[in-house]
Tab-separated table of C-alpha atoms in Angstrom:
chain	number	residue	atom	x	y	z
N	57	LYS	CA	142.066	-4.599	125.015
N	58	LEU	CA	143.125	-1.234	123.641
N	59	ASN	CA	139.861	0.449	124.559
N	60	GLN	CA	140.294	-0.832	128.099
N	61	ALA	CA	143.861	0.472	128.189
N	62	MET	CA	142.660	3.909	127.065
N	63	ASP	CA	139.912	3.920	129.694
N	64	GLU	CA	142.513	3.160	132.345
N	65	PHE	CA	144.879	5.831	131.037
N	66	ALA	CA	142.124	8.469	131.021
N	67	ALA	CA	141.101	7.545	134.558
N	68	ALA	CA	144.703	7.812	135.733
N	69	HIS	CA	145.174	11.183	133.963
N	70	PRO	CA	141.932	13.129	134.517
N	71	GLY	CA	143.533	16.391	133.428
N	72	ALA	CA	144.867	15.097	130.134
N	73	SER	CA	143.973	17.184	127.099
N	74	VAL	CA	142.322	15.692	124.027
N	75	TYR	CA	145.693	15.876	122.270
N	76	GLU	CA	147.412	13.917	125.015
N	77	LEU	CA	144.648	11.318	124.942
N	78	ARG	CA	144.801	11.042	121.169
N	79	GLY	CA	148.573	10.743	121.244
N	80	LYS	CA	148.354	7.921	123.763
N	81	SER	CA	145.841	6.103	121.565
N	82	TYR	CA	148.242	6.407	118.609
N	83	GLU	CA	151.019	4.790	120.639
N	84	LEU	CA	148.812	1.958	121.892
N	85	ILE	CA	147.406	1.169	118.447
N	86	ALA	CA	150.920	0.990	116.990
N	87	GLU	CA	151.966	-1.356	119.788
N	88	GLN	CA	148.928	-3.635	119.841
N	89	PHE	CA	147.561	-3.876	116.291
N	90	ARG	CA	147.745	-7.134	114.356
N	91	PRO	CA	149.409	-6.932	110.920
N	92	VAL	CA	147.187	-8.818	108.458
N	93	LEU	CA	148.983	-10.196	105.408
N	94	PHE	CA	147.154	-12.074	102.671
N	95	ARG	CA	148.943	-15.048	101.158
N	96	HIS	CA	148.809	-13.887	97.549
N	97	SER	CA	148.725	-10.117	97.948
N	98	PRO	CA	151.833	-7.902	98.034
N	99	PHE	CA	149.936	-5.070	99.724
N	100	TYR	CA	150.204	-4.148	103.399
N	101	ALA	CA	147.452	-2.012	104.871
N	102	GLU	CA	144.964	-4.215	106.723
N	103	MET	CA	145.197	-3.892	110.512
N	104	GLY	CA	142.378	-6.252	111.464
N	105	GLY	CA	140.108	-3.606	112.948
N	106	ASN	CA	137.897	-2.402	110.087
N	107	GLY	CA	138.884	1.157	110.908
N	108	GLY	CA	136.379	3.924	110.456
N	109	TRP	CA	133.487	1.604	109.607
N	110	ASN	CA	133.503	0.161	113.107
N	111	ASN	CA	132.062	2.378	115.840
N	112	SER	CA	133.925	0.376	118.457
N	113	SER	CA	137.288	0.696	116.709
N	114	PRO	CA	140.220	2.064	118.747
N	115	GLY	CA	140.460	5.111	116.497
N	116	ARG	CA	137.021	6.234	117.689
N	117	TRP	CA	137.792	5.883	121.379
N	118	LEU	CA	138.208	9.638	121.882
N	119	PHE	CA	134.848	10.374	120.287
N	120	ARG	CA	133.112	7.810	122.441
N	121	HIS	CA	134.895	9.158	125.515
N	122	ASN	CA	133.686	12.716	124.874
N	123	GLU	CA	130.397	11.983	123.151
N	124	HIS	CA	128.476	13.141	126.205
N	125	LEU	CA	129.815	16.665	125.658
N	126	PHE	CA	127.820	16.943	122.425
N	127	ARG	CA	124.609	15.958	124.186
N	128	GLU	CA	125.239	18.255	127.138
N	129	ALA	CA	126.171	21.266	124.996
N	130	ASP	CA	122.954	21.218	122.947
N	131	PRO	CA	120.450	18.457	123.778
N	132	ALA	CA	118.001	19.651	121.107
N	133	ALA	CA	120.644	19.583	118.375
N	134	TRP	CA	121.740	16.160	119.546
N	135	ALA	CA	118.182	14.872	119.344
N	136	ARG	CA	117.865	16.225	115.794
N	137	PHE	CA	121.107	14.559	114.824
N	138	CYS	CA	119.931	11.210	116.175
N	139	GLU	CA	116.656	11.519	114.273
N	140	GLN	CA	118.398	12.519	111.043
N	141	GLY	CA	120.865	9.672	111.428
N	142	GLY	CA	118.018	7.194	111.537
N	143	GLN	CA	116.673	8.702	108.326
N	144	ARG	CA	120.110	8.645	106.616
N	145	TYR	CA	119.854	12.423	106.367
N	146	PHE	CA	122.672	14.985	106.139
N	147	LEU	CA	125.506	14.314	108.598
N	148	CYS	CA	124.168	10.815	109.057
N	149	CYS	CA	127.668	9.635	109.903
N	150	GLY	CA	128.551	11.878	112.845
N	151	PRO	CA	127.505	15.011	114.698
N	152	TYR	CA	128.976	18.278	113.386
N	153	VAL	CA	131.486	16.395	111.234
N	154	ASP	CA	131.145	13.348	109.024
N	155	ALA	CA	133.348	10.448	110.093
N	156	GLU	CA	132.967	8.357	106.954
N	157	HIS	CA	133.316	10.511	103.838
N	158	ASN	CA	136.790	11.996	103.986
N	159	SER	CA	139.521	12.718	101.479
N	160	PRO	CA	143.036	12.048	102.807
N	161	PRO	CA	146.049	14.108	101.670
N	162	LEU	CA	147.140	11.520	99.134
N	163	SER	CA	149.138	13.938	96.998
N	164	ARG	CA	151.229	15.050	99.986
N	165	VAL	CA	151.983	11.517	101.068
N	166	LEU	CA	152.931	10.532	97.526
N	167	ARG	CA	155.126	13.616	97.228
N	168	GLN	CA	156.669	13.792	100.711
N	169	GLY	CA	155.968	10.532	102.469
N	170	PHE	CA	154.893	10.575	106.094
N	171	GLN	CA	158.473	11.420	107.005
N	172	GLY	CA	158.316	14.702	105.110
N	173	ILE	CA	155.129	15.659	106.940
N	174	TYR	CA	156.770	14.685	110.231
N	175	GLU	CA	159.748	16.945	109.494
N	176	GLU	CA	157.369	19.832	108.803
N	177	ALA	CA	155.679	19.257	112.148
N	178	ARG	CA	159.011	19.065	113.956
N	179	ALA	CA	160.092	22.354	112.408
N	180	ALA	CA	156.792	23.959	113.441
N	181	LEU	CA	156.947	22.857	117.087
N	182	PRO	CA	159.430	25.534	118.301
N	183	LYS	CA	157.277	28.206	116.643
N	184	CYS	CA	154.138	27.321	118.579
N	185	GLN	CA	152.954	30.145	120.822
N	186	THR	CA	150.270	28.519	122.947
N	187	THR	CA	150.008	25.313	124.924
N	188	GLU	CA	147.239	24.094	122.655
N	189	GLU	CA	149.366	24.656	119.553
N	190	LYS	CA	152.276	22.757	121.096
N	191	GLU	CA	150.056	19.874	122.172
N	192	PHE	CA	148.450	19.689	118.727
N	193	VAL	CA	151.779	19.523	116.878
N	194	ALA	CA	153.254	17.092	119.411
N	195	CYS	CA	150.196	14.859	118.981
N	196	ALA	CA	150.601	14.940	115.200
N	197	MET	CA	154.261	13.957	115.545
N	198	THR	CA	153.313	11.073	117.843
N	199	GLY	CA	150.776	9.872	115.277
N	200	LEU	CA	153.277	10.069	112.446
N	201	LEU	CA	155.861	8.102	114.431
N	202	ALA	CA	153.142	5.542	115.130
N	203	VAL	CA	152.762	5.184	111.354
N	204	LYS	CA	156.489	4.512	111.085
N	205	GLY	CA	156.275	1.831	113.762
N	206	ILE	CA	153.272	0.245	112.077
N	207	LEU	CA	155.131	0.012	108.767
N	208	GLU	CA	158.121	-1.593	110.462
N	209	ARG	CA	155.838	-4.206	112.026
N	210	TYR	CA	154.461	-5.090	108.587
N	211	ALA	CA	157.993	-5.659	107.336
N	212	ALA	CA	158.802	-7.835	110.353
N	213	ALA	CA	155.590	-9.845	109.923
N	214	ALA	CA	156.429	-10.506	106.271
N	215	ARG	CA	159.941	-11.661	107.149
N	216	ALA	CA	158.522	-14.048	109.732
N	217	ALA	CA	155.913	-15.390	107.304
N	218	LEU	CA	158.525	-16.065	104.613
N	219	SER	CA	159.856	-19.023	106.586
N	220	VAL	CA	156.573	-20.877	106.140
N	221	ALA	CA	155.498	-19.576	102.721
N	222	ALA	CA	153.746	-22.319	100.813
N	223	ASP	CA	154.593	-21.474	97.189
N	224	ALA	CA	156.619	-19.203	94.930
N	225	ASP	CA	153.873	-16.620	94.462
N	226	GLN	CA	153.394	-16.290	98.193
N	227	ARG	CA	157.147	-15.927	98.709
N	228	HIS	CA	157.229	-13.245	96.016
N	229	CYS	CA	154.459	-11.232	97.690
N	230	LEU	CA	155.971	-11.548	101.151
N	231	THR	CA	159.410	-10.586	99.845
N	232	LEU	CA	157.997	-7.385	98.372
N	233	ILE	CA	156.414	-6.493	101.709
N	234	ALA	CA	159.557	-7.360	103.670
N	235	GLU	CA	161.694	-5.203	101.397
N	236	HIS	CA	159.389	-2.214	100.978
N	237	ALA	CA	157.139	-1.826	104.026
N	238	ALA	CA	159.650	-0.172	106.343
N	239	ARG	CA	160.566	2.287	103.577
N	240	SER	CA	157.282	3.391	102.017
N	241	PRO	CA	155.116	5.341	102.478
N	242	TRP	CA	157.210	6.585	105.425
N	243	GLN	CA	159.394	7.840	102.602
N	244	PRO	CA	157.738	8.889	99.322
N	245	PRO	CA	156.761	5.949	97.110
N	246	ALA	CA	159.503	5.388	94.559
N	247	THR	CA	157.874	2.686	92.428
N	248	PHE	CA	154.472	1.942	90.961
N	249	TYR	CA	154.066	-0.888	93.455
N	250	GLU	CA	154.849	1.386	96.408
N	251	GLY	CA	152.466	4.001	95.035
N	252	LEU	CA	149.602	1.539	94.769
N	253	ASN	CA	150.192	0.328	98.305
N	254	ALA	CA	150.385	3.883	99.623
N	255	LEU	CA	146.827	4.549	98.454
N	256	TRP	CA	145.420	1.620	100.417
N	257	PHE	CA	147.683	2.277	103.376
N	258	VAL	CA	146.658	5.923	103.761
N	259	ARG	CA	142.999	4.952	103.533
N	260	GLU	CA	143.342	2.257	106.193
N	261	ILE	CA	145.623	4.178	108.545
N	262	MET	CA	143.114	7.032	108.784
N	263	GLY	CA	140.423	4.581	109.736
N	264	GLU	CA	142.491	2.750	112.317
N	265	LEU	CA	144.236	5.679	113.997
N	266	ASP	CA	141.527	8.349	113.806
N	267	GLY	CA	138.305	6.500	113.073
N	268	LEU	CA	137.844	8.373	109.789
N	269	MET	CA	136.792	6.369	106.757
N	270	THR	CA	137.662	7.279	103.185
N	271	ASN	CA	135.070	6.332	100.581
N	272	SER	CA	137.106	7.159	97.481
N	273	LEU	CA	140.751	7.035	96.464
N	274	GLY	CA	140.163	9.621	93.770
N	275	ARG	CA	142.054	8.930	90.537
N	276	PRO	CA	144.764	6.295	91.105
N	277	ASP	CA	145.655	6.499	87.408
N	278	ALA	CA	146.412	10.209	87.693
N	279	TRP	CA	148.196	9.812	91.046
N	280	LEU	CA	150.508	7.054	89.837
N	281	ILE	CA	151.045	7.536	86.088
N	282	ALA	CA	154.503	9.076	86.580
N	283	LEU	CA	155.654	6.160	88.775
N	284	TYR	CA	154.267	3.694	86.231
N	285	ARG	CA	156.085	5.322	83.312
N	286	ARG	CA	159.312	5.598	85.294
N	287	ASP	CA	159.198	1.899	86.179
N	288	LEU	CA	158.534	0.926	82.564
N	289	GLU	CA	161.473	2.988	81.326
N	290	ALA	CA	163.762	1.537	84.002
N	291	GLY	CA	162.663	-2.017	83.240
N	292	ARG	CA	161.374	-2.609	86.770
N	293	ILE	CA	157.957	-3.650	85.484
N	294	THR	CA	156.232	-4.640	82.273
N	295	ALA	CA	152.713	-3.789	81.212
N	296	ALA	CA	151.721	-7.344	82.149
N	297	SER	CA	153.263	-7.246	85.632
N	298	ALA	CA	151.720	-3.819	86.249
N	299	TYR	CA	148.322	-5.214	85.236
N	300	ASP	CA	148.790	-8.061	87.707
N	301	LEU	CA	149.550	-5.558	90.486
N	302	VAL	CA	146.460	-3.509	89.632
N	303	CYS	CA	144.249	-6.610	89.718
N	304	ARG	CA	145.557	-7.600	93.139
N	305	PHE	CA	145.195	-3.999	94.312
N	306	LEU	CA	141.526	-3.949	93.285
N	307	LEU	CA	140.770	-7.154	95.164
N	308	HIS	CA	141.166	-5.258	98.445
N	309	GLY	CA	138.224	-3.023	97.651
N	310	ASP	CA	136.072	-4.615	94.966
N	311	CYS	CA	133.441	-7.342	95.193
N	312	LEU	CA	133.381	-7.475	98.979
N	313	TYR	CA	129.852	-8.867	98.927
N	314	ASP	CA	127.134	-9.792	96.492
N	315	LYS	CA	124.413	-7.187	96.976
N	316	ASP	CA	122.054	-9.178	94.798
N	317	ALA	CA	122.373	-12.372	96.835
N	318	THR	CA	119.149	-13.483	98.541
């Protein structure tokens, strides 16, 4: 549905720049995505699209739309890329840039939240000197506001699901999402729980909005140790409740399939 909407928008705006097209895709994804909440998980990040792993995902629409430009610019290089991709050679995951092995700016999001990055972009906009610079910053601002809207939809989905929650643990998880999703990581994570969720959220949002997959979250222990210690001192968590959060956090990425199964 979204890919069709983008095709129609591009056809109706043949002179639109790549930044205008990308900005429109951000808006449509934020409007049309499906918040996925798991019954016994307090984490909100899954958007039901498999992000950067899926070549047909909405975040990769712009690449698919302009893919022909790569072939036309250098057919020989394109042919080499296709051959190397089949061999799982260098740049096997995209021409010129790799779409699957990226490192998101986790430290900035943990420190500033998406709102802080948005404010930086807004302050930079009046200083832009060229049309391309203005379009780039405006596109970034549109994407960041899309993130805000996505977080608010998670909170709304959790509130709606609370009315039919089956047990106390499910109600606890949904209550956490309802209370925290609209706040973080739009604002900097303020608790260990918010910090854990921010790591998954940043990973997933890159995949869904831009079609870029992150293969590693780096060192969650180093990222979040200060939040963990602060929560312990304030009595917001115990070592046992923090362990429970970590276990549920790991379920989103570990043991997705049995590679040894026949």
